[in-house]
Short mmCIF file of C-alpha atoms in Angstrom, two decimals:
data_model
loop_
_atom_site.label_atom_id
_atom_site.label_comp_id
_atom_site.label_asym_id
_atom_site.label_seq_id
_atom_site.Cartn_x
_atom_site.Cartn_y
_atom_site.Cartn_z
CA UNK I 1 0.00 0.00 0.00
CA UNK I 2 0.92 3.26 -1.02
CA UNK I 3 1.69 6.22 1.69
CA UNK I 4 -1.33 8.23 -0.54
CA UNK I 5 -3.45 5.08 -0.10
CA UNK I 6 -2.45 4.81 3.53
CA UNK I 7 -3.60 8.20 4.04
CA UNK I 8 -7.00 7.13 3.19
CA UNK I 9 -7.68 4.57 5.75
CA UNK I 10 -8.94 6.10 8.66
CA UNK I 11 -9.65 3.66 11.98
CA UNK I 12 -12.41 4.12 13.82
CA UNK I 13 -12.69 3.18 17.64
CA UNK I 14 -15.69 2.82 18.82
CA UNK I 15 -16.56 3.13 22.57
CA UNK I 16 -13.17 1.73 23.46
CA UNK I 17 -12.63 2.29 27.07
CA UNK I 18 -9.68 2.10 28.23
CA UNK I 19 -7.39 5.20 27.68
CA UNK I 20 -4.11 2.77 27.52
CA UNK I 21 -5.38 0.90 24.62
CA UNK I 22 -6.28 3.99 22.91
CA UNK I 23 -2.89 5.52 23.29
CA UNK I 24 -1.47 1.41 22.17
CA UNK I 25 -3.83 1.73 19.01
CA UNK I 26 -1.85 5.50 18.34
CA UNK I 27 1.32 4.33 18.58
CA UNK I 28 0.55 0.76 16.34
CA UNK I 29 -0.90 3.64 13.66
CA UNK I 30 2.37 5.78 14.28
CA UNK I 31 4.61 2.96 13.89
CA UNK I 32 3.27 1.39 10.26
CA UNK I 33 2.99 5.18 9.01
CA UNK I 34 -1.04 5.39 9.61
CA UNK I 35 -2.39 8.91 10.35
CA UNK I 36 -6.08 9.41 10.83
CA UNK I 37 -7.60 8.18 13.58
CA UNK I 38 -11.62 8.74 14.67
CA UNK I 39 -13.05 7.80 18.07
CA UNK I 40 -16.45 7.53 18.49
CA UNK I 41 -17.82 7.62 22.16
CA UNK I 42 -20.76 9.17 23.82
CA UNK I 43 -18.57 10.22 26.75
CA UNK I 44 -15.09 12.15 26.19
CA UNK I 45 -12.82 10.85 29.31
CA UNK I 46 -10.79 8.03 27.73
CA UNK I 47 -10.02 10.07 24.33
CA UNK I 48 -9.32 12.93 26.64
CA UNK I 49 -7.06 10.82 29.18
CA UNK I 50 -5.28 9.28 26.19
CA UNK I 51 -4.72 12.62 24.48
CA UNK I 52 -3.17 13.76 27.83
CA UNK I 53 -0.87 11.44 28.41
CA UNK I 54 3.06 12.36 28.25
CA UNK I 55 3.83 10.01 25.57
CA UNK I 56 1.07 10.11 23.51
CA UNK I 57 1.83 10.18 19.98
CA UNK I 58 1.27 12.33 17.10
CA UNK I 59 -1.67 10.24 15.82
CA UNK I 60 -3.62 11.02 19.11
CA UNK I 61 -2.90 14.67 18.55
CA UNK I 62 -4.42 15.03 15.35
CA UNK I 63 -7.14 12.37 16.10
CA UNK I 64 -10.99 13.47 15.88
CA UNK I 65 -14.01 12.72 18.10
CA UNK I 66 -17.32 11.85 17.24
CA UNK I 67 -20.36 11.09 19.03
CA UNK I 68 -21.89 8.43 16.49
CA UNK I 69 -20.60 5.71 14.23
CA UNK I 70 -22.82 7.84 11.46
CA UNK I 71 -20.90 10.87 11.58
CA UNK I 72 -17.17 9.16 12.06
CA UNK I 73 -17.69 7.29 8.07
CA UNK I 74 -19.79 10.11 6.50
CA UNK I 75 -17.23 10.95 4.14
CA UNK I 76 -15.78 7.12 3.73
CA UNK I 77 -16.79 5.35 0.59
CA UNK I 78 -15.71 1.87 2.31
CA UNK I 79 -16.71 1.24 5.76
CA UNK I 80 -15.51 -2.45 7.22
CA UNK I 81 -16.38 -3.67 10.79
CA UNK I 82 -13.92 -6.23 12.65
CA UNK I 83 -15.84 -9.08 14.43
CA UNK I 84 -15.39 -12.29 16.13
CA UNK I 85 -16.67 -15.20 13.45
CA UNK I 86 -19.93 -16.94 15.00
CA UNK I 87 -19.75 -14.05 17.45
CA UNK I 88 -23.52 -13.37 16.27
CA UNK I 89 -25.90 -14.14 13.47
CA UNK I 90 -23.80 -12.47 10.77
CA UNK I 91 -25.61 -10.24 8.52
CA UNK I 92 -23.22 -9.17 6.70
CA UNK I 93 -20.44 -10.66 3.75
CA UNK I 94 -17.20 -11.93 6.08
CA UNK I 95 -13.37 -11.87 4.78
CA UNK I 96 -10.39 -13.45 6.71
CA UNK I 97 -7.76 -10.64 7.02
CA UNK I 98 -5.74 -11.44 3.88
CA UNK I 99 -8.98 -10.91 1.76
CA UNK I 100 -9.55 -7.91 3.60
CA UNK I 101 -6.42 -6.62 3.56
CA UNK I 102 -6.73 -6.62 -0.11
CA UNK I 103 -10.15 -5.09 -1.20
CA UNK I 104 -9.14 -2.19 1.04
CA UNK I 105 -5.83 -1.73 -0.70
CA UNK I 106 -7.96 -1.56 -4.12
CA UNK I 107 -10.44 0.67 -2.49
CA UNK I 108 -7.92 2.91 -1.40
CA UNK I 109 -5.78 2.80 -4.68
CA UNK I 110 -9.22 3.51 -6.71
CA UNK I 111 -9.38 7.12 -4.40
CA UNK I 112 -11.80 6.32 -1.85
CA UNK I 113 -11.93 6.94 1.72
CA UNK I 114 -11.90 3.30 3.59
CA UNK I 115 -13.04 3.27 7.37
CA UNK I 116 -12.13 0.09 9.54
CA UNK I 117 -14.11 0.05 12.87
CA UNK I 118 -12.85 -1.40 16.24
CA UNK I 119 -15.55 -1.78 18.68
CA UNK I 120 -15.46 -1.89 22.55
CA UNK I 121 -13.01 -4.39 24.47
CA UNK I 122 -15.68 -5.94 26.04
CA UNK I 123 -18.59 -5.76 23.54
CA UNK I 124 -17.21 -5.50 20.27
CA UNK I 125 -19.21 -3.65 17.52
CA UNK I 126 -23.11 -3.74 18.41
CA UNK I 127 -25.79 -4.21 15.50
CA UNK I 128 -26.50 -0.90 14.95
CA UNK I 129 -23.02 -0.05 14.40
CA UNK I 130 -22.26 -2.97 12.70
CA UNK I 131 -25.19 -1.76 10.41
CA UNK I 132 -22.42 0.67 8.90
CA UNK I 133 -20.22 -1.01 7.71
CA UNK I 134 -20.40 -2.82 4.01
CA UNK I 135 -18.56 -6.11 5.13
CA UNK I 136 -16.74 -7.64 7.90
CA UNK I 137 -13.22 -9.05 8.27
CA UNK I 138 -12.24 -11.77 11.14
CA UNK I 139 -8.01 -12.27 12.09
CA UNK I 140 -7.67 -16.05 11.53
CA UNK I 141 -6.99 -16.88 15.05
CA UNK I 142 -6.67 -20.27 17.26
CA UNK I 143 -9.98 -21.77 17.37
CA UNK I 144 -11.21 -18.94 15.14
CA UNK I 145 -12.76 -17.35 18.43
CA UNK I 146 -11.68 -13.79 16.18
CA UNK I 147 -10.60 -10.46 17.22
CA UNK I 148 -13.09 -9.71 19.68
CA UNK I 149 -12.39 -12.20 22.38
CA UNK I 150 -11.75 -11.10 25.21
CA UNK I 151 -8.51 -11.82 25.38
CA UNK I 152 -7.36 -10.01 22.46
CA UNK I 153 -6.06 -7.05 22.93
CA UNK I 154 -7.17 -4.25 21.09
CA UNK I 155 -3.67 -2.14 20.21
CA UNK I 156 -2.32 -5.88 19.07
CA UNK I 157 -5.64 -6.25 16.34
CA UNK I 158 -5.41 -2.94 14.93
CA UNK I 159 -1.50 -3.73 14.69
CA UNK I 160 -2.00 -6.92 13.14
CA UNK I 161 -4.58 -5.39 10.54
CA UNK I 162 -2.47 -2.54 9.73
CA UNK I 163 0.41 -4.68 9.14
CA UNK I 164 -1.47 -6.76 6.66
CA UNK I 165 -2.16 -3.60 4.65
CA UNK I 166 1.55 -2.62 4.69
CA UNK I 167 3.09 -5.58 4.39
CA UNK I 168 1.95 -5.64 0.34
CA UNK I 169 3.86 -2.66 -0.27
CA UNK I 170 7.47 -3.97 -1.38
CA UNK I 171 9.79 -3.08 1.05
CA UNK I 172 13.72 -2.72 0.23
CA UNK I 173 15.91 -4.02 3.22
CA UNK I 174 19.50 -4.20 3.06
CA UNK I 175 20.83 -7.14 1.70
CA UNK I 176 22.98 -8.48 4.15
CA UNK I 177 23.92 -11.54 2.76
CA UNK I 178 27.32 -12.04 1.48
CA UNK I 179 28.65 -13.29 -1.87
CA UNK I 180 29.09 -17.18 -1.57
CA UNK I 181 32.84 -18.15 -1.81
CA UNK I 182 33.82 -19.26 -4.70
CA UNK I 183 34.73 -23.46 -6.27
CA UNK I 184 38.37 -22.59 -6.08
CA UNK I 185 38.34 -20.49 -2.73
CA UNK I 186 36.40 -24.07 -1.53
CA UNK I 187 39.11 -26.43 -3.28
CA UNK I 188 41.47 -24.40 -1.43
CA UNK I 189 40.41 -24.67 2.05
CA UNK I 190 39.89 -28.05 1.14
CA UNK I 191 43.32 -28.45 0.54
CA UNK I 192 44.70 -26.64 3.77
CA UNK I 193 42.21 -28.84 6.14
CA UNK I 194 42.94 -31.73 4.23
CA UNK I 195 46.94 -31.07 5.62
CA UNK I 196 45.84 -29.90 8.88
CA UNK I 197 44.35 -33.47 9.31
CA UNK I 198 47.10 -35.13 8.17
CA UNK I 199 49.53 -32.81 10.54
CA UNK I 200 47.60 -33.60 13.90
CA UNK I 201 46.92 -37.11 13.01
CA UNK I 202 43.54 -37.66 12.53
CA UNK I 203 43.74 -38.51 9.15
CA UNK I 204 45.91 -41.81 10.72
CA UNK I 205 43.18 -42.11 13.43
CA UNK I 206 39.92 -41.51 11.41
CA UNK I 207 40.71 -42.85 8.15
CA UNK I 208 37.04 -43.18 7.14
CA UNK I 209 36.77 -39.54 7.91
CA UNK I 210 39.08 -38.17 5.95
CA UNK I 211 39.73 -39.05 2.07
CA UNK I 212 39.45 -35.64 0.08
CA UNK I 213 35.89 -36.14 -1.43
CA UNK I 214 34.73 -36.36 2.10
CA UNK I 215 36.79 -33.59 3.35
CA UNK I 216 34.98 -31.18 0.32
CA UNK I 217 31.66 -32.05 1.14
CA UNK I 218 32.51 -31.51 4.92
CA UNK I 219 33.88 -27.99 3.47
CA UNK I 220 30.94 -27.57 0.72
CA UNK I 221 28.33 -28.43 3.72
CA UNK I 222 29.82 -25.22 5.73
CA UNK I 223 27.93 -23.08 2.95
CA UNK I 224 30.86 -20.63 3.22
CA UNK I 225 30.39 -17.07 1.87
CA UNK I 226 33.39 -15.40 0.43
CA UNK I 227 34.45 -13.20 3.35
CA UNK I 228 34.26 -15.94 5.93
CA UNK I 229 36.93 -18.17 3.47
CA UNK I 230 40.11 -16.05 4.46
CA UNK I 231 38.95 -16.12 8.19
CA UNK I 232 38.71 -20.54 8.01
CA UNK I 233 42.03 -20.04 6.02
CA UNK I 234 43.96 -17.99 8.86
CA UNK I 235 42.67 -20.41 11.41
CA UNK I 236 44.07 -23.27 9.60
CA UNK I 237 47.50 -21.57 8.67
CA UNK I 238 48.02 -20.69 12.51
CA UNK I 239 47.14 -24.36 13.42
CA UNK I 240 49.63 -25.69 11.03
CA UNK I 241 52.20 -23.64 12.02
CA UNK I 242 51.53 -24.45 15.66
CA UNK I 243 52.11 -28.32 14.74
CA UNK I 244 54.83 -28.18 13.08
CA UNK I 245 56.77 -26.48 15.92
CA UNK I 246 56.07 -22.93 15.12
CA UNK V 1 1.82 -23.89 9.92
CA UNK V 2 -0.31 -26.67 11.10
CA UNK V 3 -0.79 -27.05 15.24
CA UNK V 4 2.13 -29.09 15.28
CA UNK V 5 4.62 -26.75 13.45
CA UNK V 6 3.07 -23.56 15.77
CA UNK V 7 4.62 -26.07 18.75
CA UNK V 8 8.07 -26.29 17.73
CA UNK V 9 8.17 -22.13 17.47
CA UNK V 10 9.12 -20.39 20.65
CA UNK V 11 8.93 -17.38 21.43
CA UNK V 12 12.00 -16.38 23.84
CA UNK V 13 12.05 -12.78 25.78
CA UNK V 14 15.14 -11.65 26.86
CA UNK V 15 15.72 -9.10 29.30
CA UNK V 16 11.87 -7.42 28.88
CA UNK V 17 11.23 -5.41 31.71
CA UNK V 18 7.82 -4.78 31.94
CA UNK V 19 5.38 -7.05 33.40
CA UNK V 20 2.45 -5.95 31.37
CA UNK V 21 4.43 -6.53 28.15
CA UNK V 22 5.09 -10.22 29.09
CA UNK V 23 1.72 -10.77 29.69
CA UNK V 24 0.53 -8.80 26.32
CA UNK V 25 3.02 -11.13 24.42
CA UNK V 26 1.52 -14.19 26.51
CA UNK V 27 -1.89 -13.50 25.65
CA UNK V 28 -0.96 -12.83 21.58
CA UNK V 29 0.27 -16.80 21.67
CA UNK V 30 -2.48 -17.82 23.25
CA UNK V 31 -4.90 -16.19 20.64
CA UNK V 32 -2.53 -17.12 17.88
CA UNK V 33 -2.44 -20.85 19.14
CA UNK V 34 1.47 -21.10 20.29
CA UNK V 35 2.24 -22.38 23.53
CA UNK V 36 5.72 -22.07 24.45
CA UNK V 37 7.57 -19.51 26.02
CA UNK V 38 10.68 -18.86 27.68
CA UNK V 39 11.69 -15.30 29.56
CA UNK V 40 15.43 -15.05 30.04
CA UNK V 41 16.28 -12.63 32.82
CA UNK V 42 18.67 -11.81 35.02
CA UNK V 43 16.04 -11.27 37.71
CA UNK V 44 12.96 -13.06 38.17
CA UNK V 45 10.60 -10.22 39.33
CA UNK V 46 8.90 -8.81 35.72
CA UNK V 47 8.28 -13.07 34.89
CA UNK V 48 7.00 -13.86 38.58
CA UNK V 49 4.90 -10.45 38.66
CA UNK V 50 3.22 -11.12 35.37
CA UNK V 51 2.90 -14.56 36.02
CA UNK V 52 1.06 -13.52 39.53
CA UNK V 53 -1.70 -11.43 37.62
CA UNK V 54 -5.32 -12.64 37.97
CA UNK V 55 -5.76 -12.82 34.23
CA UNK V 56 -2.33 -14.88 33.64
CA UNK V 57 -2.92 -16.97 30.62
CA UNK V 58 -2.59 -20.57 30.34
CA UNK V 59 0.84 -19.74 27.81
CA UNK V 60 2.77 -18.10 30.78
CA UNK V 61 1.78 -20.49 33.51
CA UNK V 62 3.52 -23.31 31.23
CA UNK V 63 6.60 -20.30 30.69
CA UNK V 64 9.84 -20.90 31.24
CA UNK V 65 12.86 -18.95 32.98
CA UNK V 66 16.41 -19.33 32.05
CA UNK V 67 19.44 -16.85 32.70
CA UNK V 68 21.19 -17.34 29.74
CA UNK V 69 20.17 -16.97 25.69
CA UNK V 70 22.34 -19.85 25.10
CA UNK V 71 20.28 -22.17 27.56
CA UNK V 72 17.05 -20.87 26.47
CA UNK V 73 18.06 -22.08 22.51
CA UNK V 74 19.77 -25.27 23.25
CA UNK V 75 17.21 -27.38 21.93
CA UNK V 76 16.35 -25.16 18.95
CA UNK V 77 17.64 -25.98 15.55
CA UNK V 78 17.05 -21.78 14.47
CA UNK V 79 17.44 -19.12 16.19
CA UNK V 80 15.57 -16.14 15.00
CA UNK V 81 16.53 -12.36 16.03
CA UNK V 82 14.31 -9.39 15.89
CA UNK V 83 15.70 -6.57 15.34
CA UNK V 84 15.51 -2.84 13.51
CA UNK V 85 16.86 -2.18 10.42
CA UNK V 86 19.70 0.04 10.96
CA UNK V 87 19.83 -0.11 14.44
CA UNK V 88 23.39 -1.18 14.43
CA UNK V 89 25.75 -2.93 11.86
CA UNK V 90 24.47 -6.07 11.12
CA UNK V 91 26.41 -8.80 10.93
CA UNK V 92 23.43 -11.30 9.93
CA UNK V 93 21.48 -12.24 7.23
CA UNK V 94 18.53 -9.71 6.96
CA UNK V 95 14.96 -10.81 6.34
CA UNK V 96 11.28 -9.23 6.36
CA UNK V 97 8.59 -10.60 8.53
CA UNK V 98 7.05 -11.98 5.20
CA UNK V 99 9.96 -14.27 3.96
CA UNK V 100 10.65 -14.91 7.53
CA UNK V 101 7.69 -16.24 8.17
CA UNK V 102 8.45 -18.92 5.02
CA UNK V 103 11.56 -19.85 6.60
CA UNK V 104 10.40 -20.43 10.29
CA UNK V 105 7.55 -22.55 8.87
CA UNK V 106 9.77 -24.80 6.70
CA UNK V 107 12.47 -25.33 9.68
CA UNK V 108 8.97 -26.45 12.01
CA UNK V 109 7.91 -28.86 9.13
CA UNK V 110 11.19 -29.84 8.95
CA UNK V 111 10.93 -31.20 12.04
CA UNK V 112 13.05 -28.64 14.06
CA UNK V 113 12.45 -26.85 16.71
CA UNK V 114 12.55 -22.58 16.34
CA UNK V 115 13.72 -19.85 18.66
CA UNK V 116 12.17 -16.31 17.59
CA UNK V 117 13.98 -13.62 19.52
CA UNK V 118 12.73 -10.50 21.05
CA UNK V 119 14.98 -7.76 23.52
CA UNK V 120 14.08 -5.75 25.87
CA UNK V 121 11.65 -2.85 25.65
CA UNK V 122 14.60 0.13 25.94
CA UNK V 123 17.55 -1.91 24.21
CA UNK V 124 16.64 -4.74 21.96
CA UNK V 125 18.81 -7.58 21.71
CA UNK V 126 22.26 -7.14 22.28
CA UNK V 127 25.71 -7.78 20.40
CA UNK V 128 26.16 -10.84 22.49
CA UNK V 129 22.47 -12.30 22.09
CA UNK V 130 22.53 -11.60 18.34
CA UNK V 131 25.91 -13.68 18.27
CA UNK V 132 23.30 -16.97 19.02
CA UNK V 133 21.17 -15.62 16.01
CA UNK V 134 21.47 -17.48 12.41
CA UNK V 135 19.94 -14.53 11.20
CA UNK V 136 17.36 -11.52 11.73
CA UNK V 137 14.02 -10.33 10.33
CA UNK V 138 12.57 -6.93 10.83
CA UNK V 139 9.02 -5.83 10.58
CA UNK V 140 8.12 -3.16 7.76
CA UNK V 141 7.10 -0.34 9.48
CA UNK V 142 7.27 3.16 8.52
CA UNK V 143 10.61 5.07 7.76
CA UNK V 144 11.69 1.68 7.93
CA UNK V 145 12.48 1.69 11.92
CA UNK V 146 11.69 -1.63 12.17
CA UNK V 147 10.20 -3.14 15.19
CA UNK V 148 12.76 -1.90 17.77
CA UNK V 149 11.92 1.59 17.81
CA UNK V 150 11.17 2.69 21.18
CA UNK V 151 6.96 3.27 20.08
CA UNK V 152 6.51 0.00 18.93
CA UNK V 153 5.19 -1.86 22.12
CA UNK V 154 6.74 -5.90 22.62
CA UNK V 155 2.99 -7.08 22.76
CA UNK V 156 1.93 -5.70 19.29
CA UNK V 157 5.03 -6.93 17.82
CA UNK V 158 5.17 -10.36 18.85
CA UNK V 159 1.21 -10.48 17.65
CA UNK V 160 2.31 -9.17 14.38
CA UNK V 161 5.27 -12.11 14.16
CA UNK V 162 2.72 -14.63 15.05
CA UNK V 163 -0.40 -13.45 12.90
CA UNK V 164 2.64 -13.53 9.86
CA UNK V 165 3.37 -17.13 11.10
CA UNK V 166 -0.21 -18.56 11.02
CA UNK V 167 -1.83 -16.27 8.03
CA UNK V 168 -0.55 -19.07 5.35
CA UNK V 169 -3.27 -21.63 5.57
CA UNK V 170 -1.02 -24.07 3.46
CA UNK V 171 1.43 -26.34 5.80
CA UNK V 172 4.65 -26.25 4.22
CA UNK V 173 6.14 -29.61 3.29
CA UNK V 174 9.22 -30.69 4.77
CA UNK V 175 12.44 -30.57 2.51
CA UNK V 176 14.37 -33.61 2.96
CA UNK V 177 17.23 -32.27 3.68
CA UNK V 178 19.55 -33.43 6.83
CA UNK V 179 18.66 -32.18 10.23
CA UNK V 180 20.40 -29.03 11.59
CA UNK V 181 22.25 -29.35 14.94
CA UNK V 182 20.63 -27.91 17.34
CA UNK V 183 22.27 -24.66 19.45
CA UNK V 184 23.43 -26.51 22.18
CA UNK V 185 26.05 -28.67 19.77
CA UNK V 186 26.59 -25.23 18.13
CA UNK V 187 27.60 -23.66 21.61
CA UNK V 188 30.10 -26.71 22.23
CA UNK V 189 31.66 -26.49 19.15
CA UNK V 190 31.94 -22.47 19.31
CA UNK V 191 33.70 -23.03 22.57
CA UNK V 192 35.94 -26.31 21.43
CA UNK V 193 37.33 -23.97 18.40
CA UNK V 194 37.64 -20.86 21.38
CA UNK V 195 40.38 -23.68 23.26
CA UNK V 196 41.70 -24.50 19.56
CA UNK V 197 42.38 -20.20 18.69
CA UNK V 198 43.62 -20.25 21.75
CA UNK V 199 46.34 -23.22 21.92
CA UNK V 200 47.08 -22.29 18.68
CA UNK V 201 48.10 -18.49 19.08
CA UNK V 202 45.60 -17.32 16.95
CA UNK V 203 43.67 -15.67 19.33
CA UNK V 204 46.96 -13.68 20.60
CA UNK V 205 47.31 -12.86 16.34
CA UNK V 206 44.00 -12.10 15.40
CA UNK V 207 42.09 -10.73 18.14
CA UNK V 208 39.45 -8.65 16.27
CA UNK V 209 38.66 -12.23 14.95
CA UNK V 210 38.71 -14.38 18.11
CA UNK V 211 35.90 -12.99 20.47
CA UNK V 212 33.31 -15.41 21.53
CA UNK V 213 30.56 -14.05 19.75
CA UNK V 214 32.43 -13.52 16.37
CA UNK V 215 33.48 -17.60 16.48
CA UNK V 216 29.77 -18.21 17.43
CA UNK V 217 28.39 -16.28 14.51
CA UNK V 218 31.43 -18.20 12.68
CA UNK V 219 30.54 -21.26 13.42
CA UNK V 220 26.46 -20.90 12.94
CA UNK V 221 26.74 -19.61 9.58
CA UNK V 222 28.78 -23.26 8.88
CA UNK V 223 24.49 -24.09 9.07
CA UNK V 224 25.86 -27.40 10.49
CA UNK V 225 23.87 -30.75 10.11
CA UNK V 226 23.56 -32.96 13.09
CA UNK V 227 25.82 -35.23 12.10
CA UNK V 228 28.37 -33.38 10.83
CA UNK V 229 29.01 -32.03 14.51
CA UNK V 230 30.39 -35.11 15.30
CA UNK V 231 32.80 -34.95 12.58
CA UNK V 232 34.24 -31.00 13.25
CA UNK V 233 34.33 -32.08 17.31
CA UNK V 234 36.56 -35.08 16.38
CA UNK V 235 38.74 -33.13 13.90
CA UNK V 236 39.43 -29.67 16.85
CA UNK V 237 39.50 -32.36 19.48
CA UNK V 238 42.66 -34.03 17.55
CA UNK V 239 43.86 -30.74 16.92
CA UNK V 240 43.99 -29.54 20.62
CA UNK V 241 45.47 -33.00 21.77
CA UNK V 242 48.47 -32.26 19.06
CA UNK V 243 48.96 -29.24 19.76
CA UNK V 244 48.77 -29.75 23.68
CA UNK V 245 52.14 -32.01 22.97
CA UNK V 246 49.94 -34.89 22.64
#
């Protein structure tokens, strides 16, 4: 997803409760680069303690209250509810998260304003509110009991359904992975342990062990990348020198 | 991952600090359907406080304490760090949550059991617990901070991890490929080549190459089968009685 598609999801809590959770859901939102936040609640104390709080994020600052589910999506052209599956008589079409995650992506991309409602810890989203919303999506969870058990935690399921929506977007990370050594680099090191086994005498002890073919694979099985050769090759100089009387 | 993969993952906290957070991250397995977890602390009081709360789950009642990374991944075959993307210079393979997630599953279908890694709240993981890391993954997040950044909280980020983990409905088959040693063979083979640098001079020669956690990351990129541990143990052993006059 896009930054200018990000900027066009807006979530929606409704009646959460708890002030920490509201601040958690902030920070998620700051963290995956999520801006707009709505919360809907007859009563202002929990926005208001969450706005107040010393670490509250930038998110919270800019975030808008509303006294009905109505108002908060009036300008959204996609409104989805989260729900527990079997929670209730559905009424309404249901998509896992990955489905989800994708039709608001496309939403978003064709220009429209896509609303994702979070109801109450202890509730979830009520009929009428659910009412709003043009389809549902569930987090595939153990014993699909969904995202409104109470046990789930409502910063971790708006974190886990914003990270589905950003995790589409290609994302470069440095490539730490060195170059793989090289078929002669390998033949070498071969070589060199192939002596130090024969210096120290375990070539006498463990014949089995230690014909060259084996000794390659054992050395082709260490999956060495380029750098790391010269390291194995210092190691085995200093341990021939040592037996010999260096 | 199938119920049996999701119980060869688990999830080890090192050095997290606050009491709440274990319990968040407790409660994300449970939803997510993973059972084991292991706290590695210093100091028992954030693991015995959150294990004391009334609404303890049945994932940290069944959790684990250990004092040492190494202990807590002896029995693991891969050993996953978290980490944020330029946080310091990495030393390890790098991957996103999404190809991570590929790779965790196919070690658990391989039969394997997996370490995922997550430091504290303030710090992350550290130099020395990286060094029992085969490699990292990051989380996408915005501005590319990755999921160390002092906002993102350890509950939402372990949920994230997890929801990435069980999302792919398809169980991955298991590549018949030998069976890697696990970390406690790594850890006596880091510290049999330690003696071997050591007898040897090399250590006294090269010591920007010879610190514990450089030869551990050494010897885990080798990506060592089980039975080639044997093999390498015989071959330093035989070195170190040679060198020892032997």
């Amino acid at each position: 997803m896009l930054t200018e598609q990000m900027d066009r999801v807006v979530v929606v809590l409704v009646r959460a409760r708890n002030p920490n959770n509201i601040g958690a859901v902030a920070r998620a939102m700051h963290d995956f680069g999520f801006r707009h936040l709505r919360v809907v609640n007859e009563y202002a104390v929990p926005f208001e303690t969450a706005r107040s709080a010393v670490d509250a994020s930038e998110v919270l600052a800019g975030a808008e209250a509303y006294i009905s589910v109505a108002e908060a999506v009036a300008d959204c052209t996609l409104v989805v509810g989260t729900t527990a599956v079997g929670e209730r008589a559905l009424q309404h079409p249901l998509h896992t998260l990955a489905d989800a995650g994708e039709k608001i992506g496309s939403a978003a991309a064709g220009g429209g304003r896509v609303a994702v409602l979070f109801g109450s810890e202890k509730t979830g989203l009520s009929n009428e509110e659910l009412s709003h919303c043009h389809w549902l999506l569930t987090i595939p969870m153990a014993d699909q009991i969904g995202i409104r058990h109470p046990s789930m935690n409502l910063g971790q399921a708006v974190a886990v359904c914003l990270y589905e929506m950003v995790r589409r977007k290609d994302s470069v990370v440095a490539d730490a992975v060195d170059a793989a050594a090289g078929a002669g680099e390998v033949e070498r090191l071969t070589a060199l342990l192939g002596d130090v086994l024969e210096a120290t005498g375990y070539t006498r002890r463990h014949p089995a062990n230690s014909d060259e073919a084996q000794i390659r694979r054992l050395v082709l099985r260490m999956d060495l990348t380029a750098s790391d050769v010269p390291v194995w090759m210092g190691i085995l100089r200093q341990v021939l020198w040592r037996v010999r009387g260096g």
